[in-house]
């Protein structure tokens, strides 16, 4: 059995430079995921509790984080960890992988900045696909930031979008969004005044989820904007058509 806090590296496949930060309190489950991810060519840093993971990630942030929701005695340990990670990284992709697959937990996970929410009943291969998809999105942001050609932010009314850093501001104030939320906001605002369907938002964010999960993301996005502007009302729901960004 591996130790509860470990660092494992792999150097095979296209993912050789990508590191997964895995936080899972069950030793056997953690070992199974580490073995699979390592075989897929990922480097893996695995932890069994929130505090040890947080300390390690502050020093060396992984390329993607996969978090259990309940960690030991902390039923919401993974949610707390995600919120803490968002304090120093908005672009870190975060996937919740958990037995808690009800609507309340899913909403809570997305509200604190999670990008994806998978049941532990999902196959290992599906998890790998979701990880690789999120890494591609993050890589696109990092590459545009490093290509040496600065681009001016896109300004749409009170919204300003910095595509190099996947960051947005509203009325001059930064809005903290996850990568998934950023892509959805960009898709909505760029389509203005036309609405975007849930399917179009999924394609923009490169996710494949139930339509009600898109609705959860939209509620979370509204809450993020409302945190900097209580009067925010730029995202309208249109029954049967989707969502519209209003100037």
mmCIF file of N, CA, C and O in Angstrom, residues 158-196:
data_model
loop_
_atom_site.group_PDB
_atom_site.id
_atom_site.type_symbol
_atom_site.label_atom_id
_atom_site.label_comp_id
_atom_site.label_asym_id
_atom_site.label_seq_id
_atom_site.Cartn_x
_atom_site.Cartn_y
_atom_site.Cartn_z
ATOM 1 N N UNK A 158 -20.132 46.828 -20.155
ATOM 2 C CA UNK A 158 -19.371 46.907 -18.900
ATOM 3 C C UNK A 158 -18.450 45.705 -18.703
ATOM 4 O O UNK A 158 -17.741 45.633 -17.697
ATOM 5 N N UNK A 159 -18.463 44.779 -19.654
ATOM 6 C CA UNK A 159 -17.650 43.574 -19.549
ATOM 7 C C UNK A 159 -16.358 43.735 -20.329
ATOM 8 O O UNK A 159 -16.353 44.185 -21.474
ATOM 9 N N UNK A 160 -15.239 43.357 -19.710
ATOM 10 C CA UNK A 160 -13.943 43.337 -20.375
ATOM 11 C C UNK A 160 -13.368 41.928 -20.252
ATOM 12 O O UNK A 160 -13.320 41.360 -19.157
ATOM 13 N N UNK A 161 -12.958 41.344 -21.382
ATOM 14 C CA UNK A 161 -12.462 39.973 -21.411
ATOM 15 C C UNK A 161 -11.007 39.970 -21.847
ATOM 16 O O UNK A 161 -10.673 40.423 -22.949
ATOM 17 N N UNK A 162 -10.134 39.471 -20.985
ATOM 18 C CA UNK A 162 -8.715 39.312 -21.302
ATOM 19 C C UNK A 162 -8.510 37.875 -21.742
ATOM 20 O O UNK A 162 -8.424 36.961 -20.922
ATOM 21 N N UNK A 163 -8.436 37.647 -23.059
ATOM 22 C CA UNK A 163 -8.338 36.291 -23.580
ATOM 23 C C UNK A 163 -6.988 35.650 -23.311
ATOM 24 O O UNK A 163 -6.859 34.422 -23.340
ATOM 25 N N UNK A 164 -5.958 36.460 -23.050
ATOM 26 C CA UNK A 164 -4.643 35.896 -22.782
ATOM 27 C C UNK A 164 -4.585 35.203 -21.430
ATOM 28 O O UNK A 164 -3.887 34.212 -21.262
ATOM 29 N N UNK A 165 -5.324 35.730 -20.480
ATOM 30 C CA UNK A 165 -5.275 35.184 -19.127
ATOM 31 C C UNK A 165 -6.584 34.536 -18.692
ATOM 32 O O UNK A 165 -6.707 34.089 -17.568
ATOM 33 N N UNK A 166 -7.532 34.482 -19.595
ATOM 34 C CA UNK A 166 -8.851 33.919 -19.280
ATOM 35 C C UNK A 166 -9.449 34.605 -18.058
ATOM 36 O O UNK A 166 -9.954 33.961 -17.144
ATOM 37 N N UNK A 167 -9.393 35.945 -18.068
ATOM 38 C CA UNK A 167 -9.904 36.730 -16.954
ATOM 39 C C UNK A 167 -10.920 37.741 -17.459
ATOM 40 O O UNK A 167 -10.814 38.229 -18.592
ATOM 41 N N UNK A 168 -11.881 38.059 -16.625
ATOM 42 C CA UNK A 168 -12.882 39.064 -16.995
ATOM 43 C C UNK A 168 -13.006 40.086 -15.876
ATOM 44 O O UNK A 168 -12.734 39.796 -14.706
ATOM 45 N N UNK A 169 -13.403 41.294 -16.284
ATOM 46 C CA UNK A 169 -13.735 42.321 -15.307
ATOM 47 C C UNK A 169 -15.111 42.856 -15.650
ATOM 48 O O UNK A 169 -15.538 42.840 -16.817
ATOM 49 N N UNK A 170 -15.807 43.308 -14.630
ATOM 50 C CA UNK A 170 -17.137 43.885 -14.797
ATOM 51 C C UNK A 170 -17.138 45.251 -14.121
ATOM 52 O O UNK A 170 -16.852 45.362 -12.928
ATOM 53 N N UNK A 171 -17.367 46.278 -14.924
ATOM 54 C CA UNK A 171 -17.326 47.663 -14.428
ATOM 55 C C UNK A 171 -15.994 47.944 -13.738
ATOM 56 O O UNK A 171 -15.925 48.604 -12.705
ATOM 57 N N UNK A 172 -14.919 47.394 -14.342
ATOM 58 C CA UNK A 172 -13.574 47.636 -13.845
ATOM 59 C C UNK A 172 -13.148 46.765 -12.683
ATOM 60 O O UNK A 172 -12.009 46.879 -12.220
ATOM 61 N N UNK A 173 -14.025 45.878 -12.226
ATOM 62 C CA UNK A 173 -13.692 45.027 -11.077
ATOM 63 C C UNK A 173 -13.534 43.585 -11.539
ATOM 64 O O UNK A 173 -14.357 43.080 -12.324
ATOM 65 N N UNK A 174 -12.482 42.892 -11.080
ATOM 66 C CA UNK A 174 -12.260 41.509 -11.517
ATOM 67 C C UNK A 174 -13.349 40.569 -11.005
ATOM 68 O O UNK A 174 -13.810 40.690 -9.868
ATOM 69 N N UNK A 175 -13.751 39.655 -11.861
ATOM 70 C CA UNK A 175 -14.746 38.634 -11.512
ATOM 71 C C UNK A 175 -14.039 37.291 -11.513
ATOM 72 O O UNK A 175 -13.430 36.900 -12.518
ATOM 73 N N UNK A 176 -14.109 36.590 -10.415
ATOM 74 C CA UNK A 176 -13.397 35.321 -10.281
ATOM 75 C C UNK A 176 -14.218 34.200 -10.896
ATOM 76 O O UNK A 176 -15.255 33.803 -10.368
ATOM 77 N N UNK A 177 -13.728 33.677 -12.014
ATOM 78 C CA UNK A 177 -14.419 32.610 -12.730
ATOM 79 C C UNK A 177 -13.484 31.435 -12.958
ATOM 80 O O UNK A 177 -12.281 31.620 -13.162
ATOM 81 N N UNK A 178 -14.045 30.239 -12.965
ATOM 82 C CA UNK A 178 -13.269 29.075 -13.360
ATOM 83 C C UNK A 178 -13.125 29.087 -14.877
ATOM 84 O O UNK A 178 -13.760 29.892 -15.578
ATOM 85 N N UNK A 179 -12.290 28.201 -15.429
ATOM 86 C CA UNK A 179 -12.119 28.142 -16.881
ATOM 87 C C UNK A 179 -13.443 27.856 -17.585
ATOM 88 O O UNK A 179 -13.763 28.471 -18.606
ATOM 89 N N UNK A 180 -14.208 26.909 -17.046
ATOM 90 C CA UNK A 180 -15.499 26.581 -17.647
ATOM 91 C C UNK A 180 -16.406 27.796 -17.666
ATOM 92 O O UNK A 180 -17.055 28.106 -18.671
ATOM 93 N N UNK A 181 -16.465 28.513 -16.559
ATOM 94 C CA UNK A 181 -17.303 29.702 -16.479
ATOM 95 C C UNK A 181 -16.805 30.791 -17.425
ATOM 96 O O UNK A 181 -17.603 31.493 -18.061
ATOM 97 N N UNK A 182 -15.484 30.924 -17.551
ATOM 98 C CA UNK A 182 -14.919 31.918 -18.458
ATOM 99 C C UNK A 182 -15.362 31.661 -19.895
ATOM 100 O O UNK A 182 -15.810 32.574 -20.592
ATOM 101 N N UNK A 183 -15.257 30.421 -20.357
ATOM 102 C CA UNK A 183 -15.620 30.109 -21.740
ATOM 103 C C UNK A 183 -17.106 30.337 -21.979
ATOM 104 O O UNK A 183 -17.517 30.777 -23.063
ATOM 105 N N UNK A 184 -17.929 30.055 -20.979
ATOM 106 C CA UNK A 184 -19.362 30.280 -21.141
ATOM 107 C C UNK A 184 -19.677 31.766 -21.234
ATOM 108 O O UNK A 184 -20.492 32.193 -22.061
ATOM 109 N N UNK A 185 -19.037 32.573 -20.383
ATOM 110 C CA UNK A 185 -19.262 34.020 -20.433
ATOM 111 C C UNK A 185 -18.806 34.571 -21.778
ATOM 112 O O UNK A 185 -19.504 35.394 -22.402
ATOM 113 N N UNK A 186 -17.654 34.124 -22.258
ATOM 114 C CA UNK A 186 -17.151 34.595 -23.540
ATOM 115 C C UNK A 186 -18.116 34.228 -24.669
ATOM 116 O O UNK A 186 -18.391 35.048 -25.565
ATOM 117 N N UNK A 187 -18.648 33.003 -24.620
ATOM 118 C CA UNK A 187 -19.598 32.565 -25.649
ATOM 119 C C UNK A 187 -20.879 33.383 -25.603
ATOM 120 O O UNK A 187 -21.420 33.778 -26.642
ATOM 121 N N UNK A 188 -21.370 33.662 -24.412
ATOM 122 C CA UNK A 188 -22.594 34.446 -24.275
ATOM 123 C C UNK A 188 -22.391 35.878 -24.766
ATOM 124 O O UNK A 188 -23.193 36.409 -25.548
ATOM 125 N N UNK A 189 -21.322 36.499 -24.295
ATOM 126 C CA UNK A 189 -21.106 37.899 -24.631
ATOM 127 C C UNK A 189 -20.793 38.085 -26.114
ATOM 128 O O UNK A 189 -21.250 39.053 -26.733
ATOM 129 N N UNK A 190 -20.046 37.172 -26.709
ATOM 130 C CA UNK A 190 -19.675 37.309 -28.115
ATOM 131 C C UNK A 190 -20.864 37.076 -29.039
ATOM 132 O O UNK A 190 -20.866 37.531 -30.183
ATOM 133 N N UNK A 191 -21.889 36.365 -28.551
ATOM 134 C CA UNK A 191 -23.081 36.107 -29.366
ATOM 135 C C UNK A 191 -24.101 37.221 -29.273
ATOM 136 O O UNK A 191 -25.057 37.251 -30.039
ATOM 137 N N UNK A 192 -23.920 38.141 -28.337
ATOM 138 C CA UNK A 192 -24.874 39.219 -28.096
ATOM 139 C C UNK A 192 -25.179 39.946 -29.413
ATOM 140 O O UNK A 192 -24.276 40.244 -30.184
ATOM 141 N N UNK A 193 -26.471 40.166 -29.753
ATOM 142 C CA UNK A 193 -27.652 40.009 -28.884
ATOM 143 C C UNK A 193 -28.375 38.673 -29.044
ATOM 144 O O UNK A 193 -29.484 38.536 -28.538
ATOM 145 N N UNK A 194 -27.769 37.711 -29.740
ATOM 146 C CA UNK A 194 -28.435 36.436 -29.930
ATOM 147 C C UNK A 194 -28.269 35.559 -28.685
ATOM 148 O O UNK A 194 -27.260 35.656 -27.982
ATOM 149 N N UNK A 195 -29.228 34.682 -28.415
ATOM 150 C CA UNK A 195 -29.101 33.767 -27.272
ATOM 151 C C UNK A 195 -28.205 32.583 -27.615
ATOM 152 O O UNK A 195 -27.968 32.282 -28.792
ATOM 153 N N UNK A 196 -27.712 31.927 -26.595
ATOM 154 C CA UNK A 196 -26.937 30.692 -26.732
ATOM 155 C C UNK A 196 -27.707 29.570 -26.077
ATOM 156 O O UNK A 196 -28.189 29.706 -24.949
#
